[in-house]
mmCIF file of C-alpha atoms in Angstrom:
data_model
loop_
_atom_site.group_PDB
_atom_site.id
_atom_site.type_symbol
_atom_site.label_atom_id
_atom_site.label_comp_id
_atom_site.label_asym_id
_atom_site.label_seq_id
_atom_site.Cartn_x
_atom_site.Cartn_y
_atom_site.Cartn_z
ATOM 1 C CA UNK A 105 45.110 80.897 -36.599
ATOM 2 C CA UNK A 106 43.445 78.349 -37.282
ATOM 3 C CA UNK A 107 40.753 77.828 -40.831
ATOM 4 C CA UNK A 108 36.955 76.227 -40.294
ATOM 5 C CA UNK A 109 34.089 75.375 -41.922
ATOM 6 C CA UNK A 110 30.562 74.902 -40.523
ATOM 7 C CA UNK A 111 28.348 71.851 -40.671
ATOM 8 C CA UNK A 112 25.745 73.512 -42.170
ATOM 9 C CA UNK A 113 25.798 77.038 -43.845
ATOM 10 C CA UNK A 114 29.129 77.292 -45.173
ATOM 11 C CA UNK A 115 31.203 79.803 -43.646
ATOM 12 C CA UNK A 116 34.747 80.507 -42.909
ATOM 13 C CA UNK A 117 36.921 83.073 -40.684
ATOM 14 C CA UNK A 118 40.234 84.097 -41.525
ATOM 15 C CA UNK A 119 42.419 85.237 -39.233
ATOM 16 C CA UNK A 120 45.444 84.233 -37.237
ATOM 17 C CA UNK A 121 43.905 84.696 -33.726
ATOM 18 C CA UNK A 122 40.410 82.890 -34.348
ATOM 19 C CA UNK A 123 39.720 79.499 -34.515
ATOM 20 C CA UNK A 124 40.936 78.204 -38.071
ATOM 21 C CA UNK A 125 38.832 77.956 -41.162
ATOM 22 C CA UNK A 126 36.209 74.682 -40.736
ATOM 23 C CA UNK A 127 33.840 73.761 -42.969
ATOM 24 C CA UNK A 128 30.997 70.767 -42.198
ATOM 25 C CA UNK A 129 27.670 70.645 -41.429
ATOM 26 C CA UNK A 130 26.030 71.067 -38.131
ATOM 27 C CA UNK A 131 25.912 67.907 -35.431
ATOM 28 C CA UNK A 132 24.748 67.258 -32.305
ATOM 29 C CA UNK A 133 26.648 68.391 -29.789
ATOM 30 C CA UNK A 134 29.183 66.361 -28.178
ATOM 31 C CA UNK A 135 29.459 65.038 -25.076
ATOM 32 C CA UNK A 136 31.419 67.572 -22.667
ATOM 33 C CA UNK A 137 34.103 65.793 -21.359
ATOM 34 C CA UNK A 138 36.248 66.012 -18.229
ATOM 35 C CA UNK A 139 37.450 69.416 -17.463
ATOM 36 C CA UNK A 140 39.699 70.627 -14.060
ATOM 37 C CA UNK A 141 42.134 73.380 -13.364
ATOM 38 C CA UNK A 142 44.976 72.913 -10.947
ATOM 39 C CA UNK A 143 47.164 75.690 -10.344
ATOM 40 C CA UNK A 144 48.030 77.325 -13.446
ATOM 41 C CA UNK A 145 47.344 73.992 -15.884
ATOM 42 C CA UNK A 146 43.689 73.785 -16.974
ATOM 43 C CA UNK A 147 43.033 70.130 -18.136
ATOM 44 C CA UNK A 148 40.377 68.672 -20.150
ATOM 45 C CA UNK A 149 40.563 64.483 -20.586
ATOM 46 C CA UNK A 150 38.349 62.384 -23.088
ATOM 47 C CA UNK A 151 36.978 58.785 -22.869
ATOM 48 C CA UNK A 152 37.712 55.584 -24.478
ATOM 49 C CA UNK A 153 34.306 56.300 -26.518
ATOM 50 C CA UNK A 154 35.174 60.119 -27.134
ATOM 51 C CA UNK A 155 38.904 58.742 -28.740
ATOM 52 C CA UNK A 156 37.056 56.166 -30.902
ATOM 53 C CA UNK A 157 34.342 58.838 -32.301
ATOM 54 C CA UNK A 158 37.335 61.195 -32.886
ATOM 55 C CA UNK A 159 38.846 58.655 -35.030
ATOM 56 C CA UNK A 160 35.318 57.263 -36.868
ATOM 57 C CA UNK A 161 35.184 61.305 -37.464
ATOM 58 C CA UNK A 162 38.030 62.301 -39.211
ATOM 59 C CA UNK A 163 38.464 60.519 -41.883
ATOM 60 C CA UNK A 164 40.537 61.043 -44.916
ATOM 61 C CA UNK A 165 37.678 62.192 -46.820
ATOM 62 C CA UNK A 166 36.902 64.511 -44.370
ATOM 63 C CA UNK A 167 40.125 65.900 -43.949
ATOM 64 C CA UNK A 168 40.317 66.622 -47.534
ATOM 65 C CA UNK A 169 36.796 68.140 -47.146
ATOM 66 C CA UNK A 170 38.102 70.731 -44.766
ATOM 67 C CA UNK A 171 41.010 71.513 -46.977
ATOM 68 C CA UNK A 172 38.575 72.889 -50.115
ATOM 69 C CA UNK A 173 36.440 74.450 -48.397
ATOM 70 C CA UNK A 174 38.968 77.200 -46.965
ATOM 71 C CA UNK A 175 40.849 79.465 -48.837
ATOM 72 C CA UNK A 176 42.625 82.567 -47.753
ATOM 73 C CA UNK A 177 44.365 83.627 -50.166
ATOM 74 C CA UNK A 178 47.354 83.629 -51.816
ATOM 75 C CA UNK A 179 50.256 82.219 -49.749
ATOM 76 C CA UNK A 180 52.561 85.111 -48.523
ATOM 77 C CA UNK A 181 56.343 85.556 -50.603
ATOM 78 C CA UNK A 182 57.567 84.697 -46.729
ATOM 79 C CA UNK A 183 55.843 81.153 -46.349
ATOM 80 C CA UNK A 184 57.915 78.131 -48.744
ATOM 81 C CA UNK A 185 56.795 74.780 -49.269
ATOM 82 C CA UNK A 186 58.647 72.509 -47.347
ATOM 83 C CA UNK A 187 60.947 70.179 -49.676
ATOM 84 C CA UNK A 188 63.449 68.785 -47.410
ATOM 85 C CA UNK A 189 63.974 65.531 -45.463
ATOM 86 C CA UNK A 190 60.289 64.773 -44.554
ATOM 87 C CA UNK A 191 59.852 65.866 -40.870
ATOM 88 C CA UNK A 192 57.105 63.430 -39.298
ATOM 89 C CA UNK A 193 57.323 65.035 -35.351
ATOM 90 C CA UNK A 194 55.469 68.252 -37.250
ATOM 91 C CA UNK A 195 51.912 67.474 -38.285
ATOM 92 C CA UNK A 196 48.102 68.780 -38.930
ATOM 93 C CA UNK A 197 45.850 68.534 -35.975
ATOM 94 C CA UNK A 198 42.316 68.230 -36.653
ATOM 95 C CA UNK A 199 39.630 69.106 -34.479
ATOM 96 C CA UNK A 200 35.728 70.154 -33.889
ATOM 97 C CA UNK A 201 36.046 73.688 -32.184
ATOM 98 C CA UNK A 202 33.264 75.210 -29.363
ATOM 99 C CA UNK A 203 31.063 76.029 -32.021
ATOM 100 C CA UNK A 204 30.702 72.829 -34.148
ATOM 101 C CA UNK A 205 33.035 73.468 -37.387
ATOM 102 C CA UNK A 206 35.741 71.182 -38.597
ATOM 103 C CA UNK A 207 39.083 72.892 -38.864
ATOM 104 C CA UNK A 208 42.501 72.431 -37.821
ATOM 105 C CA UNK A 209 45.667 74.000 -37.293
ATOM 106 C CA UNK A 210 49.244 72.531 -36.741
ATOM 107 C CA UNK A 211 51.648 70.575 -33.788
ATOM 108 C CA UNK A 212 54.456 68.810 -33.128
ATOM 109 C CA UNK A 213 55.815 66.159 -31.615
ATOM 110 C CA UNK A 214 58.160 66.862 -28.493
ATOM 111 C CA UNK A 215 60.299 64.996 -25.722
ATOM 112 C CA UNK A 216 58.358 63.746 -22.808
ATOM 113 C CA UNK A 217 58.459 61.340 -20.403
ATOM 114 C CA UNK A 218 55.558 59.479 -21.538
ATOM 115 C CA UNK A 219 56.417 60.011 -25.260
ATOM 116 C CA UNK A 220 53.018 60.824 -26.217
ATOM 117 C CA UNK A 221 53.258 65.026 -26.289
ATOM 118 C CA UNK A 222 52.252 67.193 -28.769
ATOM 119 C CA UNK A 223 53.092 71.125 -28.807
ATOM 120 C CA UNK A 224 50.546 73.580 -30.179
ATOM 121 C CA UNK A 225 48.820 77.248 -29.184
ATOM 122 C CA UNK A 226 46.224 76.755 -26.973
ATOM 123 C CA UNK A 227 43.800 78.229 -29.397
ATOM 124 C CA UNK A 228 43.709 74.681 -31.160
ATOM 125 C CA UNK A 229 42.425 73.667 -28.005
ATOM 126 C CA UNK A 230 39.575 75.832 -26.212
ATOM 127 C CA UNK A 231 38.051 79.432 -26.735
ATOM 128 C CA UNK A 232 39.609 81.538 -24.725
ATOM 129 C CA UNK A 233 38.227 83.679 -21.624
ATOM 130 C CA UNK A 234 35.496 80.789 -21.551
ATOM 131 C CA UNK A 235 36.160 77.754 -19.500
ATOM 132 C CA UNK A 236 33.482 75.684 -20.854
ATOM 133 C CA UNK A 237 34.022 75.894 -24.181
ATOM 134 C CA UNK A 238 36.557 73.542 -25.246
ATOM 135 C CA UNK A 239 36.777 71.299 -28.356
ATOM 136 C CA UNK A 240 36.200 67.628 -28.926
ATOM 137 C CA UNK A 241 37.504 65.033 -31.643
ATOM 138 C CA UNK A 242 40.998 66.252 -31.643
ATOM 139 C CA UNK A 243 43.243 63.941 -33.788
ATOM 140 C CA UNK A 244 46.652 64.618 -34.495
ATOM 141 C CA UNK A 245 48.317 63.106 -38.014
ATOM 142 C CA UNK A 246 51.922 63.512 -38.136
ATOM 143 C CA UNK A 247 53.541 63.947 -41.223
ATOM 144 C CA UNK A 248 50.693 64.520 -42.737
ATOM 145 C CA UNK A 249 51.355 65.561 -46.557
ATOM 146 C CA UNK A 250 48.706 66.120 -49.569
ATOM 147 C CA UNK A 251 46.156 63.382 -47.992
ATOM 148 C CA UNK A 252 49.043 60.503 -47.089
ATOM 149 C CA UNK A 253 48.825 59.548 -43.077
ATOM 150 C CA UNK A 254 52.368 57.977 -43.003
ATOM 151 C CA UNK A 255 52.235 57.852 -39.558
ATOM 152 C CA UNK A 256 48.422 56.973 -38.746
ATOM 153 C CA UNK A 257 46.267 58.911 -36.767
ATOM 154 C CA UNK A 258 46.346 59.457 -33.132
ATOM 155 C CA UNK A 259 43.666 60.406 -30.966
ATOM 156 C CA UNK A 260 44.408 63.563 -28.610
ATOM 157 C CA UNK A 261 43.403 62.375 -24.884
ATOM 158 C CA UNK A 262 43.742 64.924 -22.872
ATOM 159 C CA UNK A 263 44.631 68.879 -23.421
ATOM 160 C CA UNK A 264 46.698 71.121 -21.067
ATOM 161 C CA UNK A 265 47.028 74.710 -21.449
ATOM 162 C CA UNK A 266 47.386 77.779 -18.518
ATOM 163 C CA UNK A 267 44.654 78.385 -16.630
ATOM 164 C CA UNK A 268 45.578 82.224 -17.803
ATOM 165 C CA UNK A 269 44.313 81.159 -21.518
ATOM 166 C CA UNK A 270 40.976 79.741 -20.158
ATOM 167 C CA UNK A 271 39.619 82.327 -17.862
ATOM 168 C CA UNK A 272 41.946 85.769 -20.214
ATOM 169 C CA UNK A 273 42.880 84.312 -22.978
ATOM 170 C CA UNK A 274 46.837 84.994 -22.079
ATOM 171 C CA UNK A 275 49.379 82.437 -23.092
ATOM 172 C CA UNK A 276 48.359 80.931 -26.419
ATOM 173 C CA UNK A 277 50.067 77.620 -25.823
ATOM 174 C CA UNK A 278 49.092 73.982 -24.922
ATOM 175 C CA UNK A 279 50.827 70.424 -24.629
ATOM 176 C CA UNK A 280 48.744 67.573 -25.680
ATOM 177 C CA UNK A 281 49.034 63.997 -24.959
ATOM 178 C CA UNK A 282 48.558 61.549 -27.448
ATOM 179 C CA UNK A 283 46.648 57.678 -27.145
ATOM 180 C CA UNK A 284 48.897 55.134 -28.115
ATOM 181 C CA UNK A 285 47.017 53.482 -31.061
ATOM 182 C CA UNK A 286 45.990 49.848 -30.449
ATOM 183 C CA UNK A 287 47.914 48.385 -33.577
ATOM 184 C CA UNK A 288 50.858 50.660 -33.001
ATOM 185 C CA UNK A 289 53.867 52.549 -31.400
ATOM 186 C CA UNK A 290 53.902 55.728 -28.496
ATOM 187 C CA UNK A 291 53.892 58.737 -30.493
ATOM 188 C CA UNK A 292 57.753 59.430 -30.014
ATOM 189 C CA UNK A 293 58.928 56.148 -30.740
ATOM 190 C CA UNK A 294 57.029 56.358 -34.175
ATOM 191 C CA UNK A 295 57.818 59.775 -35.750
ATOM 192 C CA UNK A 296 60.597 60.943 -32.998
ATOM 193 C CA UNK A 297 60.296 64.130 -31.533
ATOM 194 C CA UNK A 298 61.606 67.773 -31.705
ATOM 195 C CA UNK A 299 63.175 69.116 -28.584
ATOM 196 C CA UNK A 300 61.670 71.824 -26.329
ATOM 197 C CA UNK A 301 63.220 74.468 -24.364
ATOM 198 C CA UNK A 302 61.778 77.091 -21.500
ATOM 199 C CA UNK A 303 63.102 80.548 -20.990
ATOM 200 C CA UNK A 304 65.224 81.290 -24.134
ATOM 201 C CA UNK A 305 65.033 84.894 -24.764
ATOM 202 C CA UNK A 306 64.703 86.293 -28.435
ATOM 203 C CA UNK A 307 67.039 87.070 -30.471
ATOM 204 C CA UNK A 308 67.639 83.415 -32.373
ATOM 205 C CA UNK A 309 67.298 82.436 -35.542
ATOM 206 C CA UNK A 310 63.901 80.222 -36.088
ATOM 207 C CA UNK A 311 62.187 78.218 -38.303
ATOM 208 C CA UNK A 312 58.805 78.215 -38.351
ATOM 209 C CA UNK A 313 55.764 75.776 -40.027
ATOM 210 C CA UNK A 314 52.605 74.950 -40.384
ATOM 211 C CA UNK A 315 49.744 73.876 -42.823
ATOM 212 C CA UNK A 316 47.797 77.320 -43.301
ATOM 213 C CA UNK A 317 44.904 77.459 -45.435
ATOM 214 C CA UNK A 318 46.233 79.800 -48.322
ATOM 215 C CA UNK A 319 46.203 78.911 -51.846
ATOM 216 C CA UNK A 320 47.405 76.690 -53.415
ATOM 217 C CA UNK A 321 48.864 74.543 -50.744
ATOM 218 C CA UNK A 322 44.847 74.598 -48.484
ATOM 219 C CA UNK A 323 46.299 73.158 -46.375
ATOM 220 C CA UNK A 324 47.838 70.369 -47.782
ATOM 221 C CA UNK A 325 51.514 70.966 -47.416
ATOM 222 C CA UNK A 326 53.886 71.989 -45.101
ATOM 223 C CA UNK A 327 55.223 75.787 -45.086
ATOM 224 C CA UNK A 328 58.475 77.357 -43.616
ATOM 225 C CA UNK A 329 59.404 80.463 -42.637
ATOM 226 C CA UNK A 330 62.669 81.720 -40.987
ATOM 227 C CA UNK A 331 64.362 84.772 -39.427
ATOM 228 C CA UNK A 332 65.391 86.146 -36.281
ATOM 229 C CA UNK A 333 62.924 86.663 -33.511
ATOM 230 C CA UNK A 334 62.408 89.709 -31.815
ATOM 231 C CA UNK A 335 60.880 90.540 -27.814
ATOM 232 C CA UNK A 336 57.380 92.122 -28.859
ATOM 233 C CA UNK A 337 55.127 92.843 -26.066
ATOM 234 C CA UNK A 338 55.809 90.067 -23.971
ATOM 235 C CA UNK A 339 55.446 87.996 -27.228
ATOM 236 C CA UNK A 340 58.021 86.796 -29.345
ATOM 237 C CA UNK A 341 57.878 87.694 -33.217
ATOM 238 C CA UNK A 342 58.949 86.591 -36.587
ATOM 239 C CA UNK A 343 59.033 87.948 -40.345
ATOM 240 C CA UNK A 344 56.723 85.455 -41.372
ATOM 241 C CA UNK A 345 53.357 85.021 -42.992
ATOM 242 C CA UNK A 346 52.260 82.202 -42.705
ATOM 243 C CA UNK A 347 47.934 82.410 -42.796
ATOM 244 C CA UNK A 348 45.140 80.346 -40.680
ATOM 245 C CA UNK A 349 45.757 76.631 -40.312
ATOM 246 C CA UNK A 350 49.567 77.358 -39.392
ATOM 247 C CA UNK A 351 48.199 78.041 -35.444
ATOM 248 C CA UNK A 352 50.697 75.724 -33.052
ATOM 249 C CA UNK A 353 53.119 75.165 -35.701
ATOM 250 C CA UNK A 354 56.631 74.729 -34.097
ATOM 251 C CA UNK A 355 59.281 77.298 -33.758
ATOM 252 C CA UNK A 356 62.602 75.255 -34.145
ATOM 253 C CA UNK A 357 65.852 77.202 -33.272
ATOM 254 C CA UNK A 358 68.725 75.453 -34.302
ATOM 255 C CA UNK A 359 66.923 73.900 -37.020
ATOM 256 C CA UNK A 360 69.101 70.996 -39.099
ATOM 257 C CA UNK A 361 67.899 70.852 -42.109
ATOM 258 C CA UNK A 362 69.581 67.749 -43.194
ATOM 259 C CA UNK A 363 67.767 66.221 -39.486
ATOM 260 C CA UNK A 364 64.863 67.481 -39.561
ATOM 261 C CA UNK A 365 65.442 68.569 -35.626
ATOM 262 C CA UNK A 366 65.636 72.027 -34.164
ATOM 263 C CA UNK A 367 64.380 72.764 -30.618
ATOM 264 C CA UNK A 368 60.612 74.029 -30.194
ATOM 265 C CA UNK A 369 61.242 77.666 -28.181
ATOM 266 C CA UNK A 370 57.518 78.887 -29.533
ATOM 267 C CA UNK A 371 54.591 78.093 -31.657
ATOM 268 C CA UNK A 372 52.785 80.012 -34.255
ATOM 269 C CA UNK A 373 49.895 82.716 -32.521
ATOM 270 C CA UNK A 374 48.876 84.910 -34.310
ATOM 271 C CA UNK A 375 49.291 87.607 -36.951
ATOM 272 C CA UNK A 376 48.994 91.583 -37.148
ATOM 273 C CA UNK A 377 45.798 92.722 -37.262
ATOM 274 C CA UNK A 378 42.406 91.718 -38.030
ATOM 275 C CA UNK A 379 43.320 89.515 -41.082
ATOM 276 C CA UNK A 380 46.729 88.568 -39.929
ATOM 277 C CA UNK A 381 49.661 89.152 -41.948
ATOM 278 C CA UNK A 382 53.498 89.923 -41.358
ATOM 279 C CA UNK A 383 54.906 89.564 -38.633
ATOM 280 C CA UNK A 384 54.542 86.447 -37.051
ATOM 281 C CA UNK A 385 53.563 86.018 -32.704
ATOM 282 C CA UNK A 386 54.156 83.184 -30.468
ATOM 283 C CA UNK A 387 53.778 83.022 -27.100
ATOM 284 C CA UNK A 388 57.138 83.241 -24.409
ATOM 285 C CA UNK A 389 58.186 80.107 -23.157
ATOM 286 C CA UNK A 390 58.110 81.153 -19.749
ATOM 287 C CA UNK A 391 57.427 79.497 -16.437
ATOM 288 C CA UNK A 392 53.055 78.602 -17.389
ATOM 289 C CA UNK A 393 54.589 77.094 -20.256
ATOM 290 C CA UNK A 394 56.882 74.855 -18.454
ATOM 291 C CA UNK A 395 54.218 74.018 -16.167
ATOM 292 C CA UNK A 396 51.290 73.129 -18.698
ATOM 293 C CA UNK A 397 54.195 70.708 -20.659
ATOM 294 C CA UNK A 398 54.790 69.163 -17.148
ATOM 295 C CA UNK A 399 51.097 68.644 -16.669
ATOM 296 C CA UNK A 400 51.183 67.202 -20.514
ATOM 297 C CA UNK A 401 54.010 64.727 -20.073
ATOM 298 C CA UNK A 402 52.690 63.174 -16.458
ATOM 299 C CA UNK A 403 49.740 62.480 -18.425
#
């Protein structure tokens, strides 16, 4: 559920389960990051040079360019602009996918031992069923709003996804470790964090957040849906029509609009059918998701 724009000829890819709709012009292939698979978790790490390149690449102008390049049609009736208290722990996640397209997803900072973990969808980190096709130039912008970056930018230094995603496109959840900027604080010291829980049953009232590429917002504003989750074929689902670009956005149980805090119990993964749409599905945060999170908070 990510929109994308090609770096040469313009093309868009719509739908929740594809890589974001992105827009850009073809570049030389980036250096391959280091990859490893241990037990249930596949890890990709990026060098200091990679992080510097990612921050240089994702300028404010480029972020605005990719927003203008994608239009998934009108924002759905269930998706509302968030007008309450700022939620700096939720932000846009910009990256270059395995086909060289500029794209974005949504992610949230969560409590962790290293105070540097964000949760998102696995398809925002790498292509499913293709272990070598990982993404590059990944940058998290907490609290992003209409081109403003009030808490700066955080380059991602490692991604952790289920090995089952890399090999079989199963378990669409990822945890990422961001680098601490030389000029700033660790991520959650700067923006706060959402709690995260595993093994929760469906049936909770949740608020799902994301930055979809629908009109008129085009990824520039945080939108949300609310609903009660249901179990559906091993996944959870909620009545929500957030479009591509909202992938990886948190499902917050017990969300308190006065504090902007809740507990992440899943993330936006995909909609129904080729073009997405209601309802929204999210992965079950089971033992595999817990292993991914634990690997990240040790990173």
